[in-house]
mmCIF file of C-alpha atoms in Angstrom:
data_model
loop_
_atom_site.group_PDB
_atom_site.id
_atom_site.type_symbol
_atom_site.label_atom_id
_atom_site.label_comp_id
_atom_site.label_asym_id
_atom_site.label_seq_id
_atom_site.Cartn_x
_atom_site.Cartn_y
_atom_site.Cartn_z
ATOM 1 C CA MET B 1 -7.144 -12.321 -19.972
ATOM 2 C CA ARG B 2 -3.473 -13.102 -19.436
ATOM 3 C CA VAL B 3 -2.287 -10.899 -16.577
ATOM 4 C CA LEU B 4 1.204 -10.331 -15.200
ATOM 5 C CA LEU B 5 1.043 -9.342 -11.533
ATOM 6 C CA THR B 6 4.244 -8.016 -9.949
ATOM 7 C CA GLY B 7 4.506 -8.010 -6.176
ATOM 8 C CA ALA B 8 1.882 -10.738 -6.280
ATOM 9 C CA PHE B 9 2.447 -12.098 -2.785
ATOM 10 C CA GLY B 10 2.328 -8.860 -0.806
ATOM 11 C CA ASN B 11 -0.631 -7.300 0.977
ATOM 12 C CA ILE B 12 -2.396 -5.810 -2.054
ATOM 13 C CA GLY B 13 -0.923 -8.439 -4.354
ATOM 14 C CA VAL B 14 -2.704 -11.355 -2.700
ATOM 15 C CA SER B 15 -6.029 -9.504 -2.666
ATOM 16 C CA THR B 16 -5.615 -8.687 -6.349
ATOM 17 C CA LEU B 17 -4.545 -12.227 -7.184
ATOM 18 C CA ASP B 18 -7.599 -13.674 -5.447
ATOM 19 C CA GLU B 19 -9.947 -11.382 -7.367
ATOM 20 C CA LEU B 20 -8.237 -11.969 -10.713
ATOM 21 C CA LEU B 21 -8.597 -15.729 -10.270
ATOM 22 C CA ARG B 22 -12.214 -15.356 -9.153
ATOM 23 C CA GLN B 23 -12.936 -13.443 -12.357
ATOM 24 C CA GLY B 24 -11.339 -16.172 -14.472
ATOM 25 C CA HIS B 25 -8.095 -14.521 -15.569
ATOM 26 C CA GLN B 26 -4.859 -16.412 -16.230
ATOM 27 C CA VAL B 27 -2.341 -14.932 -13.807
ATOM 28 C CA ARG B 28 1.440 -14.959 -14.005
ATOM 29 C CA CYS B 29 2.980 -13.859 -10.706
ATOM 30 C CA PHE B 30 6.342 -12.102 -10.530
ATOM 31 C CA ASP B 31 7.952 -11.674 -7.127
ATOM 32 C CA VAL B 32 11.174 -12.188 -5.196
ATOM 33 C CA PRO B 33 11.739 -15.769 -3.941
ATOM 34 C CA THR B 34 11.615 -15.139 -0.208
ATOM 35 C CA ARG B 35 10.560 -17.911 2.153
ATOM 36 C CA ARG B 36 7.319 -16.124 2.927
ATOM 37 C CA ASN B 37 6.507 -15.562 -0.747
ATOM 38 C CA ARG B 38 7.157 -19.217 -1.555
ATOM 39 C CA GLN B 39 4.821 -20.277 1.253
ATOM 40 C CA THR B 40 2.116 -17.960 -0.061
ATOM 41 C CA ALA B 41 2.576 -19.209 -3.619
ATOM 42 C CA ARG B 42 2.080 -22.811 -2.493
ATOM 43 C CA HIS B 43 -1.473 -21.980 -1.408
ATOM 44 C CA TYR B 44 -2.372 -21.391 -5.057
ATOM 45 C CA ARG B 45 -0.631 -24.500 -6.402
ATOM 46 C CA LYS B 46 -1.515 -25.005 -10.082
ATOM 47 C CA ASN B 47 -3.913 -22.053 -10.352
ATOM 48 C CA ILE B 48 -1.109 -19.609 -11.137
ATOM 49 C CA GLU B 49 2.165 -19.418 -13.028
ATOM 50 C CA VAL B 50 5.066 -18.141 -10.928
ATOM 51 C CA PHE B 51 8.147 -16.331 -12.216
ATOM 52 C CA TRP B 52 10.651 -15.739 -9.420
ATOM 53 C CA GLY B 53 12.957 -12.835 -10.133
ATOM 54 C CA ASP B 54 14.288 -9.361 -9.433
ATOM 55 C CA LEU B 55 12.914 -6.199 -11.030
ATOM 56 C CA ARG B 56 16.481 -4.998 -11.499
ATOM 57 C CA ASN B 57 17.103 -7.856 -13.944
ATOM 58 C CA GLN B 58 15.921 -6.760 -17.392
ATOM 59 C CA ASP B 59 16.153 -10.278 -18.813
ATOM 60 C CA ALA B 60 13.955 -11.682 -16.041
ATOM 61 C CA ILE B 61 11.323 -9.011 -16.661
ATOM 62 C CA THR B 62 11.455 -9.532 -20.426
ATOM 63 C CA ARG B 63 10.782 -13.249 -19.977
ATOM 64 C CA ALA B 64 7.940 -12.563 -17.557
ATOM 65 C CA VAL B 65 5.986 -10.250 -19.878
ATOM 66 C CA GLN B 66 5.947 -12.607 -22.854
ATOM 67 C CA ASP B 67 2.399 -13.335 -24.122
ATOM 68 C CA GLN B 68 0.784 -11.183 -21.420
ATOM 69 C CA GLN B 69 -2.052 -8.759 -22.179
ATOM 70 C CA ILE B 70 -2.062 -6.703 -18.972
ATOM 71 C CA ALA B 71 0.678 -5.908 -16.457
ATOM 72 C CA ILE B 72 -0.396 -4.821 -12.964
ATOM 73 C CA HIS B 73 2.696 -3.393 -11.303
ATOM 74 C CA LEU B 74 2.533 -3.503 -7.504
ATOM 75 C CA ALA B 75 6.120 -4.446 -6.612
ATOM 76 C CA PHE B 76 7.787 -1.568 -4.759
ATOM 77 C CA ILE B 77 9.986 -1.105 -1.704
ATOM 78 C CA ILE B 78 7.944 1.026 0.691
ATOM 79 C CA PRO B 79 8.768 3.025 3.847
ATOM 80 C CA THR B 80 7.210 0.740 6.468
ATOM 81 C CA LEU B 81 5.323 -2.547 6.803
ATOM 82 C CA SER B 82 7.056 -3.983 3.736
ATOM 83 C CA ILE B 83 7.176 -7.779 3.544
ATOM 84 C CA THR B 84 10.648 -7.393 2.033
ATOM 85 C CA GLY B 85 11.857 -6.265 5.445
ATOM 86 C CA ILE B 86 13.533 -3.297 3.725
ATOM 87 C CA ASN B 87 12.612 0.318 4.469
ATOM 88 C CA CYS B 88 13.102 2.462 1.376
ATOM 89 C CA GLU B 89 13.917 5.509 3.505
ATOM 90 C CA GLU B 90 16.786 3.646 5.160
ATOM 91 C CA LYS B 91 18.160 2.163 1.922
ATOM 92 C CA PRO B 92 17.303 4.782 -0.712
ATOM 93 C CA ASN B 93 19.850 3.654 -3.318
ATOM 94 C CA LEU B 94 18.608 0.075 -3.313
ATOM 95 C CA ALA B 95 15.019 1.300 -3.268
ATOM 96 C CA TYR B 96 15.640 3.535 -6.283
ATOM 97 C CA GLN B 97 17.143 0.649 -8.238
ATOM 98 C CA VAL B 98 14.124 -1.550 -7.498
ATOM 99 C CA ASN B 99 11.373 1.054 -7.608
ATOM 100 C CA VAL B 100 12.406 3.368 -10.418
ATOM 101 C CA GLY B 101 14.873 1.128 -12.236
ATOM 102 C CA GLY B 102 12.568 -1.869 -11.970
ATOM 103 C CA THR B 103 9.578 0.091 -13.261
ATOM 104 C CA GLN B 104 11.638 1.335 -16.198
ATOM 105 C CA ASN B 105 12.691 -2.250 -16.938
ATOM 106 C CA LEU B 106 9.043 -3.299 -16.995
ATOM 107 C CA ILE B 107 8.086 -0.415 -19.284
ATOM 108 C CA ASN B 108 10.988 -1.294 -21.606
ATOM 109 C CA ALA B 109 9.951 -4.942 -21.735
ATOM 110 C CA LEU B 110 6.319 -4.111 -22.468
ATOM 111 C CA GLN B 111 7.208 -1.616 -25.201
ATOM 112 C CA ALA B 112 9.442 -4.206 -26.874
ATOM 113 C CA MET B 113 6.584 -6.713 -27.212
ATOM 114 C CA HIS B 114 5.112 -7.349 -30.670
ATOM 115 C CA GLU B 115 1.721 -6.501 -29.173
ATOM 116 C CA PRO B 116 2.509 -4.427 -26.067
ATOM 117 C CA ALA B 117 0.502 -5.230 -22.965
ATOM 118 C CA LYS B 118 -1.326 -2.455 -21.148
ATOM 119 C CA MET B 119 0.086 -1.397 -17.792
ATOM 120 C CA ILE B 120 -1.569 -0.496 -14.485
ATOM 121 C CA PHE B 121 0.768 1.282 -12.073
ATOM 122 C CA SER B 122 0.106 1.512 -8.344
ATOM 123 C CA SER B 123 0.926 4.932 -6.945
ATOM 124 C CA SER B 124 0.074 6.553 -3.620
ATOM 125 C CA LEU B 125 -1.575 9.529 -1.945
ATOM 126 C CA HIS B 126 1.868 10.204 -0.415
ATOM 127 C CA ILE B 127 2.839 12.095 -3.561
ATOM 128 C CA TYR B 128 0.704 15.101 -2.530
ATOM 129 C CA GLY B 129 2.941 15.758 0.459
ATOM 130 C CA GLN B 130 1.715 17.581 3.560
ATOM 131 C CA THR B 131 -1.782 18.825 2.737
ATOM 132 C CA GLN B 132 -3.459 19.178 6.133
ATOM 133 C CA ASP B 133 -3.649 22.963 5.665
ATOM 134 C CA SER B 134 -5.620 22.567 2.395
ATOM 135 C CA PRO B 135 -9.370 21.856 2.303
ATOM 136 C CA PRO B 136 -10.067 18.189 1.497
ATOM 137 C CA PRO B 137 -10.545 16.097 -0.497
ATOM 138 C CA ARG B 138 -7.514 15.729 -2.714
ATOM 139 C CA ILE B 139 -8.237 15.477 -6.439
ATOM 140 C CA THR B 140 -5.982 13.863 -9.020
ATOM 141 C CA THR B 141 -5.132 17.205 -10.625
ATOM 142 C CA ASP B 142 -3.724 18.602 -7.366
ATOM 143 C CA PRO B 143 -0.008 19.472 -7.554
ATOM 144 C CA VAL B 144 2.361 16.848 -6.202
ATOM 145 C CA HIS B 145 4.900 17.667 -3.498
ATOM 146 C CA PRO B 146 6.826 14.482 -2.673
ATOM 147 C CA ILE B 147 8.926 14.820 0.457
ATOM 148 C CA GLU B 148 10.443 11.366 1.010
ATOM 149 C CA HIS B 149 12.257 8.871 -1.221
ATOM 150 C CA TYR B 150 9.171 6.681 -1.594
ATOM 151 C CA SER B 151 6.921 9.437 -2.947
ATOM 152 C CA HIS B 152 9.699 10.813 -5.176
ATOM 153 C CA HIS B 153 10.001 7.324 -6.670
ATOM 154 C CA LYS B 154 6.246 7.160 -7.280
ATOM 155 C CA VAL B 155 6.207 10.558 -9.002
ATOM 156 C CA LYS B 156 9.167 9.567 -11.187
ATOM 157 C CA CYS B 157 7.493 6.299 -12.194
ATOM 158 C CA GLU B 158 4.219 8.034 -13.030
ATOM 159 C CA ALA B 159 6.110 10.406 -15.329
ATOM 160 C CA MET B 160 7.981 7.553 -17.026
ATOM 161 C CA LEU B 161 4.751 5.701 -17.719
ATOM 162 C CA ARG B 162 3.002 8.771 -19.124
ATOM 163 C CA ALA B 163 5.985 9.385 -21.412
ATOM 164 C CA SER B 164 5.916 5.802 -22.723
ATOM 165 C CA SER B 165 4.074 4.485 -25.762
ATOM 166 C CA LEU B 166 1.975 2.117 -23.626
ATOM 167 C CA GLU B 167 -1.697 2.241 -22.796
ATOM 168 C CA TRP B 168 -1.707 2.875 -19.055
ATOM 169 C CA LEU B 169 -3.716 3.466 -15.914
ATOM 170 C CA ILE B 170 -2.287 5.070 -12.764
ATOM 171 C CA VAL B 171 -4.039 4.350 -9.471
ATOM 172 C CA ARG B 172 -3.160 6.305 -6.329
ATOM 173 C CA PHE B 173 -4.024 4.327 -3.221
ATOM 174 C CA ALA B 174 -5.306 5.507 0.130
ATOM 175 C CA ALA B 175 -4.046 3.748 3.288
ATOM 176 C CA VAL B 176 -4.288 -0.030 2.811
ATOM 177 C CA LEU B 177 -3.789 -1.781 6.153
ATOM 178 C CA PRO B 178 -2.674 -5.432 5.953
ATOM 179 C CA LEU B 179 -4.788 -8.088 7.641
ATOM 180 C CA ASP B 180 -1.535 -9.545 8.935
ATOM 181 C CA LEU B 181 -1.089 -6.424 11.030
ATOM 182 C CA LYS B 182 2.269 -5.570 12.547
ATOM 183 C CA LEU B 183 2.548 -2.595 14.895
ATOM 184 C CA ASP B 184 5.433 -0.842 13.181
ATOM 185 C CA PRO B 185 7.288 2.125 14.766
ATOM 186 C CA GLY B 186 6.172 4.155 11.755
ATOM 187 C CA MET B 187 2.661 4.223 13.200
ATOM 188 C CA PHE B 188 3.834 6.913 15.635
ATOM 189 C CA ASP B 189 4.891 9.314 12.865
ATOM 190 C CA VAL B 190 1.292 10.233 12.044
ATOM 191 C CA PRO B 191 -0.257 12.963 14.240
ATOM 192 C CA LEU B 192 -3.530 11.900 15.820
ATOM 193 C CA ASN B 193 -5.384 14.840 14.221
ATOM 194 C CA ASN B 194 -4.166 13.953 10.711
ATOM 195 C CA ARG B 195 -6.821 13.276 8.074
ATOM 196 C CA ILE B 196 -6.438 9.796 6.614
ATOM 197 C CA GLU B 197 -8.540 7.669 4.278
ATOM 198 C CA TYR B 198 -8.687 3.907 4.671
ATOM 199 C CA VAL B 199 -9.434 1.371 1.948
ATOM 200 C CA HIS B 200 -9.761 -2.367 2.476
ATOM 201 C CA THR B 201 -7.157 -4.485 0.733
ATOM 202 C CA ARG B 202 -9.856 -6.625 -0.914
ATOM 203 C CA ASP B 203 -11.567 -3.521 -2.291
ATOM 204 C CA VAL B 204 -8.258 -2.526 -3.875
ATOM 205 C CA GLY B 205 -7.977 -5.993 -5.400
ATOM 206 C CA LEU B 206 -11.488 -5.686 -6.810
ATOM 207 C CA ALA B 207 -10.756 -2.239 -8.249
ATOM 208 C CA LEU B 208 -7.655 -3.486 -10.057
ATOM 209 C CA ALA B 209 -9.381 -6.578 -11.412
ATOM 210 C CA ASN B 210 -12.404 -4.579 -12.573
ATOM 211 C CA ALA B 211 -10.121 -2.050 -14.282
ATOM 212 C CA ILE B 212 -8.955 -4.722 -16.701
ATOM 213 C CA ARG B 213 -12.448 -5.009 -18.173
ATOM 214 C CA CYS B 214 -13.167 -1.260 -18.210
ATOM 215 C CA GLU B 215 -12.150 0.404 -21.469
ATOM 216 C CA SER B 216 -12.794 3.865 -20.023
ATOM 217 C CA VAL B 217 -9.874 3.769 -17.572
ATOM 218 C CA TRP B 218 -6.932 3.886 -19.977
ATOM 219 C CA GLY B 219 -4.973 7.107 -19.890
ATOM 220 C CA LYS B 220 -6.516 8.100 -16.554
ATOM 221 C CA THR B 221 -5.157 8.733 -13.083
ATOM 222 C CA LEU B 222 -7.591 7.547 -10.417
ATOM 223 C CA HIS B 223 -7.783 7.568 -6.646
ATOM 224 C CA ILE B 224 -8.547 4.236 -4.999
ATOM 225 C CA GLY B 225 -9.917 4.818 -1.506
ATOM 226 C CA GLY B 226 -12.721 3.684 0.728
ATOM 227 C CA GLY B 227 -14.874 6.738 0.048
ATOM 228 C CA PRO B 228 -16.556 9.115 2.527
ATOM 229 C CA ALA B 229 -17.434 6.259 4.910
ATOM 230 C CA CYS B 230 -13.720 5.520 5.299
ATOM 231 C CA GLN B 231 -12.469 9.049 5.920
ATOM 232 C CA TYR B 232 -11.143 9.408 9.457
ATOM 233 C CA TYR B 233 -8.844 11.324 11.701
ATOM 234 C CA TYR B 234 -5.909 9.145 12.656
ATOM 235 C CA ASP B 235 -6.865 8.936 16.327
ATOM 236 C CA GLU B 236 -10.112 7.192 15.324
ATOM 237 C CA ILE B 237 -8.196 4.492 13.458
ATOM 238 C CA VAL B 238 -5.647 4.000 16.232
ATOM 239 C CA GLN B 239 -8.403 3.785 18.857
ATOM 240 C CA LYS B 240 -10.325 1.116 16.937
ATOM 241 C CA ILE B 241 -7.254 -1.002 16.222
ATOM 242 C CA MET B 242 -5.679 -0.731 19.674
ATOM 243 C CA ASP B 243 -8.972 -1.654 21.339
ATOM 244 C CA THR B 244 -9.374 -4.596 18.964
ATOM 245 C CA VAL B 245 -5.929 -6.049 19.638
ATOM 246 C CA GLY B 246 -6.456 -5.681 23.381
ATOM 247 C CA ILE B 247 -3.883 -2.980 24.060
ATOM 248 C CA GLY B 248 -6.073 0.097 24.401
ATOM 249 C CA MET B 249 -5.460 3.632 23.163
ATOM 250 C CA LEU B 250 -1.919 4.944 23.549
ATOM 251 C CA PRO B 251 -0.963 8.381 24.964
ATOM 252 C CA GLU B 252 -1.137 11.333 22.600
ATOM 253 C CA ARG B 253 2.469 12.261 23.381
ATOM 254 C CA ALA B 254 3.621 8.991 21.790
ATOM 255 C CA PHE B 255 2.701 10.380 18.369
ATOM 256 C CA GLY B 256 4.380 12.971 16.185
ATOM 257 C CA ILE B 257 3.127 16.489 15.537
ATOM 258 C CA VAL B 258 4.499 17.136 12.030
ATOM 259 C CA PRO B 259 1.684 16.761 9.445
ATOM 260 C CA PHE B 260 1.913 13.433 7.641
ATOM 261 C CA CYS B 261 1.379 12.742 3.931
ATOM 262 C CA THR B 262 -2.147 11.355 4.163
ATOM 263 C CA ASP B 263 -5.519 12.948 3.453
ATOM 264 C CA TRP B 264 -9.038 12.328 2.250
ATOM 265 C CA LEU B 265 -9.458 11.588 -1.458
ATOM 266 C CA ASP B 266 -12.076 12.260 -4.102
ATOM 267 C CA THR B 267 -12.931 8.765 -5.359
ATOM 268 C CA THR B 268 -16.123 9.689 -7.236
ATOM 269 C CA GLU B 269 -14.711 8.841 -10.660
ATOM 270 C CA SER B 270 -13.008 5.586 -9.678
ATOM 271 C CA GLN B 271 -16.085 4.300 -7.856
ATOM 272 C CA GLY B 272 -18.280 5.212 -10.820
ATOM 273 C CA LEU B 273 -16.036 3.250 -13.174
ATOM 274 C CA LEU B 274 -14.915 0.322 -11.012
ATOM 275 C CA HIS B 275 -17.649 -0.237 -8.385
ATOM 276 C CA TYR B 276 -15.315 -1.522 -5.706
ATOM 277 C CA GLN B 277 -16.145 0.197 -2.392
ATOM 278 C CA ARG B 278 -17.683 -2.463 -0.122
ATOM 279 C CA TYR B 279 -15.854 -2.546 3.213
ATOM 280 C CA THR B 280 -15.197 -0.073 6.025
ATOM 281 C CA LEU B 281 -12.727 0.065 8.880
ATOM 282 C CA ASP B 282 -15.313 -1.659 11.086
ATOM 283 C CA ASP B 283 -15.202 -4.662 8.742
ATOM 284 C CA TYR B 284 -11.423 -4.625 8.967
ATOM 285 C CA VAL B 285 -11.318 -4.635 12.767
ATOM 286 C CA ARG B 286 -13.857 -7.481 12.895
ATOM 287 C CA GLU B 287 -11.609 -9.555 10.634
ATOM 288 C CA LEU B 288 -8.570 -8.553 12.663
ATOM 289 C CA LYS B 289 -10.309 -9.686 15.848
ATOM 290 C CA THR B 290 -11.076 -13.083 14.323
ATOM 291 C CA LEU B 291 -7.573 -13.550 12.929
ATOM 292 C CA MET B 292 -5.923 -12.692 16.242
ATOM 293 C CA GLY B 293 -7.892 -15.353 18.098
ATOM 294 C CA PHE B 294 -6.259 -16.344 21.382
ATOM 295 C CA ARG B 295 -3.559 -13.695 20.937
ATOM 296 C CA ARG B 296 -6.119 -11.054 21.942
ATOM 297 C CA ILE B 297 -6.541 -12.770 25.302
ATOM 298 C CA LEU B 298 -2.782 -12.926 25.771
ATOM 299 C CA ALA B 299 -2.504 -9.234 24.903
ATOM 300 C CA ARG B 300 -5.077 -8.399 27.573
ATOM 301 C CA TRP B 301 -3.340 -10.565 30.175
ATOM 302 C CA PHE B 302 0.018 -8.917 29.517
ATOM 303 C CA ARG B 303 -1.360 -5.518 28.542
ATOM 304 C CA PRO B 304 0.978 -3.352 30.715
ATOM 305 C CA PHE B 305 4.048 -5.120 29.330
ATOM 306 C CA VAL B 306 2.794 -5.003 25.732
ATOM 307 C CA ARG B 307 2.002 -1.290 26.036
ATOM 308 C CA ALA B 308 5.413 -0.554 27.542
ATOM 309 C CA SER B 309 7.155 -2.506 24.785
ATOM 310 C CA LEU B 310 5.175 -0.707 22.102
ATOM 311 C CA LEU B 311 5.774 2.733 23.592
ATOM 312 C CA ARG B 312 9.512 2.074 23.586
ATOM 313 C CA LYS B 313 9.264 2.015 19.790
ATOM 314 C CA SER B 314 7.958 5.588 19.735
ATOM 315 C CA PRO B 315 10.709 8.185 19.227
ATOM 316 C CA TYR B 316 8.332 10.868 20.516
ATOM 317 C CA TYR B 317 7.194 9.274 23.770
ATOM 318 C CA HIS B 318 10.760 8.933 25.040
ATOM 319 C CA LYS B 319 11.550 12.562 24.193
ATOM 320 C CA THR B 320 8.464 13.975 25.907
ATOM 321 C CA ASN B 321 9.043 11.885 29.007
ATOM 322 C CA LEU B 322 12.681 12.956 29.091
ATOM 323 C CA GLY B 323 11.626 16.580 28.691
ATOM 324 C CA ALA B 324 9.154 16.278 31.535
ATOM 325 C CA ALA B 325 11.848 14.783 33.751
ATOM 326 C CA HIS B 326 13.988 17.863 33.131
ATOM 327 C CA GLY B 327 11.100 20.267 33.625
ATOM 328 C CA LEU B 328 10.949 21.097 29.910
ATOM 329 C CA VAL B 329 7.374 20.059 29.266
ATOM 330 C CA GLY B 330 4.254 19.696 31.333
#
């Protein structure tokens, strides 16, 4: 099939692109022309068609959708770990224009087609808000309680798509860690006792590619997560990753205490339809170990300095240490 993939050169985008090509689809990639994206695109050479553009430009989107049968919409400015280098919580107006305005532009372009393409929209478990006081897992009919700009944008886009005349699928992702891992300050915002579900980026790519061939998915909202084998408490994930990169577990006081918008998900329906759950967090850390190579040895050599540098990024560690110095905490 002819597939338009927005955000094609991001974390999930590349995994989806690889799987779409493996399954024999013709893929048109739409993304912003950053240096990194251009480098990624060159790896695929003549196997893809690339449309560089901005979601805020209706004309660019209209050109990109021509002759396409499916649109997989991944492009979004996110809170942390975004390859755009923009944090949607720090630049909410720009993020709204790209996230909500851009999604509306895509919906408009698809609806204007002589034979409108179907649309798959990538949403997030963040839309449920703080749910640690509710028994898991989350189901897709749970009420949504967005608390930050990002999740408000996702909820708005879901509503716009449901109100459109298109055939659609909404997929709400669990935590998808990039293989090109960067230890972002946002990692400290999640309490160590927070429930969180992991899903491998390549499993997400497989789910999206398989959805194209599954007639039963249209009009549904599905969770895409790793399943029961990938349901953790956050301290388990941090421990595995920190040990793998050679830094070791960080102090509990470096992490926040306000419940974070992650949880375990019911993925029974999505797995039954899309058959995508293959990898676990252990597979991820093995790949991470291989990709880091000699950098793991360097991290071990300079471990005290690396740990100190990383802890300086935590807004909580500094406060607790300052409080202890003034006799405020133990």
